[in-house]
Short mmCIF file of C-alpha atoms in Angstrom, two decimals:
data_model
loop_
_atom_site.label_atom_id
_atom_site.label_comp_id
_atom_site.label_asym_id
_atom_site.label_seq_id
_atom_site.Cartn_x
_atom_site.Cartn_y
_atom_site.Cartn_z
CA UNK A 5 -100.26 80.82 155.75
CA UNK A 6 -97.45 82.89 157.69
CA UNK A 7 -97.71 86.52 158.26
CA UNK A 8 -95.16 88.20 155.39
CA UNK A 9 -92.35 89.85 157.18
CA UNK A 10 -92.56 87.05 159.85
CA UNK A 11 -89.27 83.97 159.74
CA UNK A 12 -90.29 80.99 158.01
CA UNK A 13 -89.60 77.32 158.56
CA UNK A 14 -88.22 75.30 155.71
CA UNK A 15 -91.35 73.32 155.71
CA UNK A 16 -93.68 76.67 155.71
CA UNK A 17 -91.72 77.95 152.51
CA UNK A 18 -92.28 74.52 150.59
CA UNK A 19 -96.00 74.88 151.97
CA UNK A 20 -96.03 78.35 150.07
CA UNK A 21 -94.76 77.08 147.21
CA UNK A 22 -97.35 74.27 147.10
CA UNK A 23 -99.73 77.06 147.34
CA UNK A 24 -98.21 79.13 144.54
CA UNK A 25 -97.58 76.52 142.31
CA UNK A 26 -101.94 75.02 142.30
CA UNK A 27 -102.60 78.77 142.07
CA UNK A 28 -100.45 80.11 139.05
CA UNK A 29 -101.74 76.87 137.57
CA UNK A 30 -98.65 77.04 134.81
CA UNK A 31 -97.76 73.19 134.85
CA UNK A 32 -99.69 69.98 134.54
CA UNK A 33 -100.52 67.74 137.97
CA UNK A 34 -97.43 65.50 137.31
CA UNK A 35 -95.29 68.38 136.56
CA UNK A 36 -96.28 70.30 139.59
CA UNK A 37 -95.75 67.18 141.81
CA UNK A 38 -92.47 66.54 140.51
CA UNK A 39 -91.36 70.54 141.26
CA UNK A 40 -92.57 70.21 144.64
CA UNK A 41 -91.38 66.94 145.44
CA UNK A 42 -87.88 68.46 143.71
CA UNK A 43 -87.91 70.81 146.34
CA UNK A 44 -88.82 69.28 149.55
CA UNK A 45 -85.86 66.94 148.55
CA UNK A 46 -83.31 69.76 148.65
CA UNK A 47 -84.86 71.52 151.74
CA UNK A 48 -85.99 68.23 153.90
CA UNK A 49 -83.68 65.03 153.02
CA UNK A 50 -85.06 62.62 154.66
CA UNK A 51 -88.67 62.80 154.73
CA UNK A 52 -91.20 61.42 152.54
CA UNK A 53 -91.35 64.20 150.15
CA UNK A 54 -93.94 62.19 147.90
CA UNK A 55 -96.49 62.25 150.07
CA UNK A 56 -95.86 65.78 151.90
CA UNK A 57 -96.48 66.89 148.07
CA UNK A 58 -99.07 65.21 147.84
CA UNK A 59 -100.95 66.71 150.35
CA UNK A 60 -99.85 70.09 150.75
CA UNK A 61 -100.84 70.22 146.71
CA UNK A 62 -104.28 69.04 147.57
CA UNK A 63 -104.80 70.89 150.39
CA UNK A 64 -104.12 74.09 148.54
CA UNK A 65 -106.20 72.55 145.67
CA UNK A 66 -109.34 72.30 147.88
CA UNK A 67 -108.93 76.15 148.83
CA UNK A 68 -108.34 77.33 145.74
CA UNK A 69 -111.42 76.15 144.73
CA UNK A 70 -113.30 76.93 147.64
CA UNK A 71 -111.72 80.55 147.83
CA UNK A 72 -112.53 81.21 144.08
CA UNK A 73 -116.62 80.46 144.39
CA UNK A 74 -116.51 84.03 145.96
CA UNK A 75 -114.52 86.05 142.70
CA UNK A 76 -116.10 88.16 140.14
CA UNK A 77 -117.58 86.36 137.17
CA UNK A 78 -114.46 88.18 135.20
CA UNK A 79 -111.48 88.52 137.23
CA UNK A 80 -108.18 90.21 136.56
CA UNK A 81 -107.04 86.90 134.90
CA UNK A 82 -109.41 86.57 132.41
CA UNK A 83 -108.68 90.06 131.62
CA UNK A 84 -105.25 89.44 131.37
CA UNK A 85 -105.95 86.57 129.10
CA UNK A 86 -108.15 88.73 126.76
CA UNK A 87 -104.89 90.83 126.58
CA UNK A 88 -102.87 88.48 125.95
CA UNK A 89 -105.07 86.46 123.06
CA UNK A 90 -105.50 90.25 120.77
CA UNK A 91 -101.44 90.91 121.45
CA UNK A 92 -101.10 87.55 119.85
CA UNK A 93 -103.60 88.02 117.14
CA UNK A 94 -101.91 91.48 115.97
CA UNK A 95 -97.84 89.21 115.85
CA UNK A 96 -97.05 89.53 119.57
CA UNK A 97 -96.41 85.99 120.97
CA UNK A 98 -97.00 85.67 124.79
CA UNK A 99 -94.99 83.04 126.72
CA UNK A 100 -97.03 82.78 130.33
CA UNK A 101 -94.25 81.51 132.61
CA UNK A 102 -91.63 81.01 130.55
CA UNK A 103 -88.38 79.70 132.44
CA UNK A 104 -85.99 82.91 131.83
CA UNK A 105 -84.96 85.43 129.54
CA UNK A 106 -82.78 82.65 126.96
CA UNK A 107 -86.35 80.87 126.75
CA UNK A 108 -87.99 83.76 125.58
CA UNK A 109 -84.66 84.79 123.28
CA UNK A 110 -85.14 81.34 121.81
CA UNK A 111 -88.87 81.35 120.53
CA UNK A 112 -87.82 85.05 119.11
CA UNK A 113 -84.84 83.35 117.35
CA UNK A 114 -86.92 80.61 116.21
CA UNK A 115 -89.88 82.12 115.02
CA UNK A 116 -88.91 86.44 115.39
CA UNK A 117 -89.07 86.67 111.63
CA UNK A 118 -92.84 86.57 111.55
CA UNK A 119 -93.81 88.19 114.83
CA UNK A 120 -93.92 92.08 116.34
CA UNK A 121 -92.31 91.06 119.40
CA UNK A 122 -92.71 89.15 122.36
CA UNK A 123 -94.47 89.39 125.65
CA UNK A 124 -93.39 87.00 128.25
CA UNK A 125 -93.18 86.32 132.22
CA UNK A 126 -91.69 83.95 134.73
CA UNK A 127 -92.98 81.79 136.96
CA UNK A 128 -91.69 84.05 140.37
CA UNK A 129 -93.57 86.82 137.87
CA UNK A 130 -96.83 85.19 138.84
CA UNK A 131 -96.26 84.54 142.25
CA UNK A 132 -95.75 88.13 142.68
CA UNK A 133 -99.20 88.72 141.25
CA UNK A 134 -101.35 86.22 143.01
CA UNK A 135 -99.68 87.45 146.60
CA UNK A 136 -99.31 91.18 145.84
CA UNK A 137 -101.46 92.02 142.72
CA UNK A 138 -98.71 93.02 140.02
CA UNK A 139 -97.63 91.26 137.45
CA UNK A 140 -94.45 92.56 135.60
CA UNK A 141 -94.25 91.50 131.74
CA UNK A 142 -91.24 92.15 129.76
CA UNK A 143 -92.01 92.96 125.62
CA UNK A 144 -89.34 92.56 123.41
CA UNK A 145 -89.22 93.74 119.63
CA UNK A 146 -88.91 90.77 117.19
CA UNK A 147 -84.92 91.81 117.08
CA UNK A 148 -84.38 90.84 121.21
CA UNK A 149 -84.43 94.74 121.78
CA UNK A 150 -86.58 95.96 124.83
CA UNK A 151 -89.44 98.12 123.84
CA UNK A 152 -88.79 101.52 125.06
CA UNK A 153 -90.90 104.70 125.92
CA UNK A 154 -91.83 106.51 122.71
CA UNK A 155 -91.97 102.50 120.88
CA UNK A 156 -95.55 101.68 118.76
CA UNK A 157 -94.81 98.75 119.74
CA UNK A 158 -95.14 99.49 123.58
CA UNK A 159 -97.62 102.13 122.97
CA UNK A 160 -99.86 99.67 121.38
CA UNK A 161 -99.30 97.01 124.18
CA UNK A 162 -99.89 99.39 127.05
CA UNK A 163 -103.26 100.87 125.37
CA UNK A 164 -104.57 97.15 124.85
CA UNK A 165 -104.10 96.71 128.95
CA UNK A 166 -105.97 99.93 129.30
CA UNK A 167 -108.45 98.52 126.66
CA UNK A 168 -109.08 95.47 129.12
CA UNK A 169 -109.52 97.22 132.13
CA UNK A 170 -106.12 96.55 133.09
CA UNK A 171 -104.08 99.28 134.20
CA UNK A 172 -100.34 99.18 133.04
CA UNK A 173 -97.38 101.07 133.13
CA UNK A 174 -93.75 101.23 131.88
CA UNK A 175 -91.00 101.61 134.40
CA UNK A 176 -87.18 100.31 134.33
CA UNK A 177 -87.73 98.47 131.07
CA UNK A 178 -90.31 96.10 132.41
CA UNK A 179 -94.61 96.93 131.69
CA UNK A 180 -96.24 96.76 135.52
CA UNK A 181 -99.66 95.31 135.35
CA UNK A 182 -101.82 95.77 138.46
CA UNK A 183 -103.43 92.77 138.46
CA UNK A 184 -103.93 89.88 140.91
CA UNK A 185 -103.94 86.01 139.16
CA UNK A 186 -107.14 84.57 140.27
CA UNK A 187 -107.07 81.84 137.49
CA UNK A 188 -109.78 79.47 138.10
CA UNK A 189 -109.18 75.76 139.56
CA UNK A 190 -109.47 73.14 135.99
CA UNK A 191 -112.99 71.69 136.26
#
């Protein structure tokens, strides 16, 4: 990997997102091959983008799991998840990489009616917490509204993080979780 800060070749980027695409773990092998294949395309016409996925996927495969035989038996994921699983169980739905802000609008206006609100991230999201630590969540009332400070809704949310072992905070209308996305290779 390239020093951050440092210029990056088209090819190093795509190499990246290889990396951050195994690690955030949000779409299925085919799914993942097609995104990366996608984008070598559009950044290097003319090379064999099939196999360049291919193996800059595996390769960031094998350290993945080589890198996650030394993590805590409990790591900030599996925290998060634990979060996640009792906001849903008390009418909070969580969308884990949704693609934007209509996707999330969309569930609400499908199913808002019998939910609290909604928690949900991107994809870019979770690249931001497996390089730098912090993921930032947006929570929505059932209505579309943003939760707010002085909101139960938000209140209740923020104290579950704390709950976890998580800690959280509210700033410019988005909930800041430090917390690094060391989700496990599948078996």
């Amino acid at each position: 990997m390239v020093t951050r800060g440092a210029r990056r070749t088209p090819e190093e980027e795509l190499v990246d997102f290889a990396r951050l695409q195994v690690r955030a773990g949000l779409l299925s092998s085919p799914d993942m091959l097609a995104e990366v294949v996608q984008a070598i395309d559009a950044e290097m016409p003319g090379t064999d983008a099939t196999i360049l996925a291919r193996a800059w996927l595996a390769k960031a495969g094998a350290d993945l799991r080589s890198e996650s035989g030394a993590w805590p038996e409990t790591t900030d994921f599996d925290r998060l998840q634990a979060v996640f699983a009792e906001c849903a169980s008390h009418g909070v739905r969580v969308l884990q990489g949704v693609a934007d802000h209509w996707a999330a609008k969309a569930e609400l206006e499908r199913d808002g009616a019998s939910l609290r609100g909604i928690l949900w991230f991107t994809p870019p999201d979770v690249w931001h917490a497996i390089d730098e630590g912090m993921l930032e969540v947006n929570l929505w009332h059932a209505s579309t509204a943003n939760a707010a400070p002085g909101d139960h809704l938000l209140d209740a949310v923020l104290s579950c993080f704390s709950r976890h072992g998580l800690t959280a905070r509210f700033d410019e209308g988005r909930i800041e979780v430090t917390a690094s996305w060391q989700r496990r290779p599948a078996a």
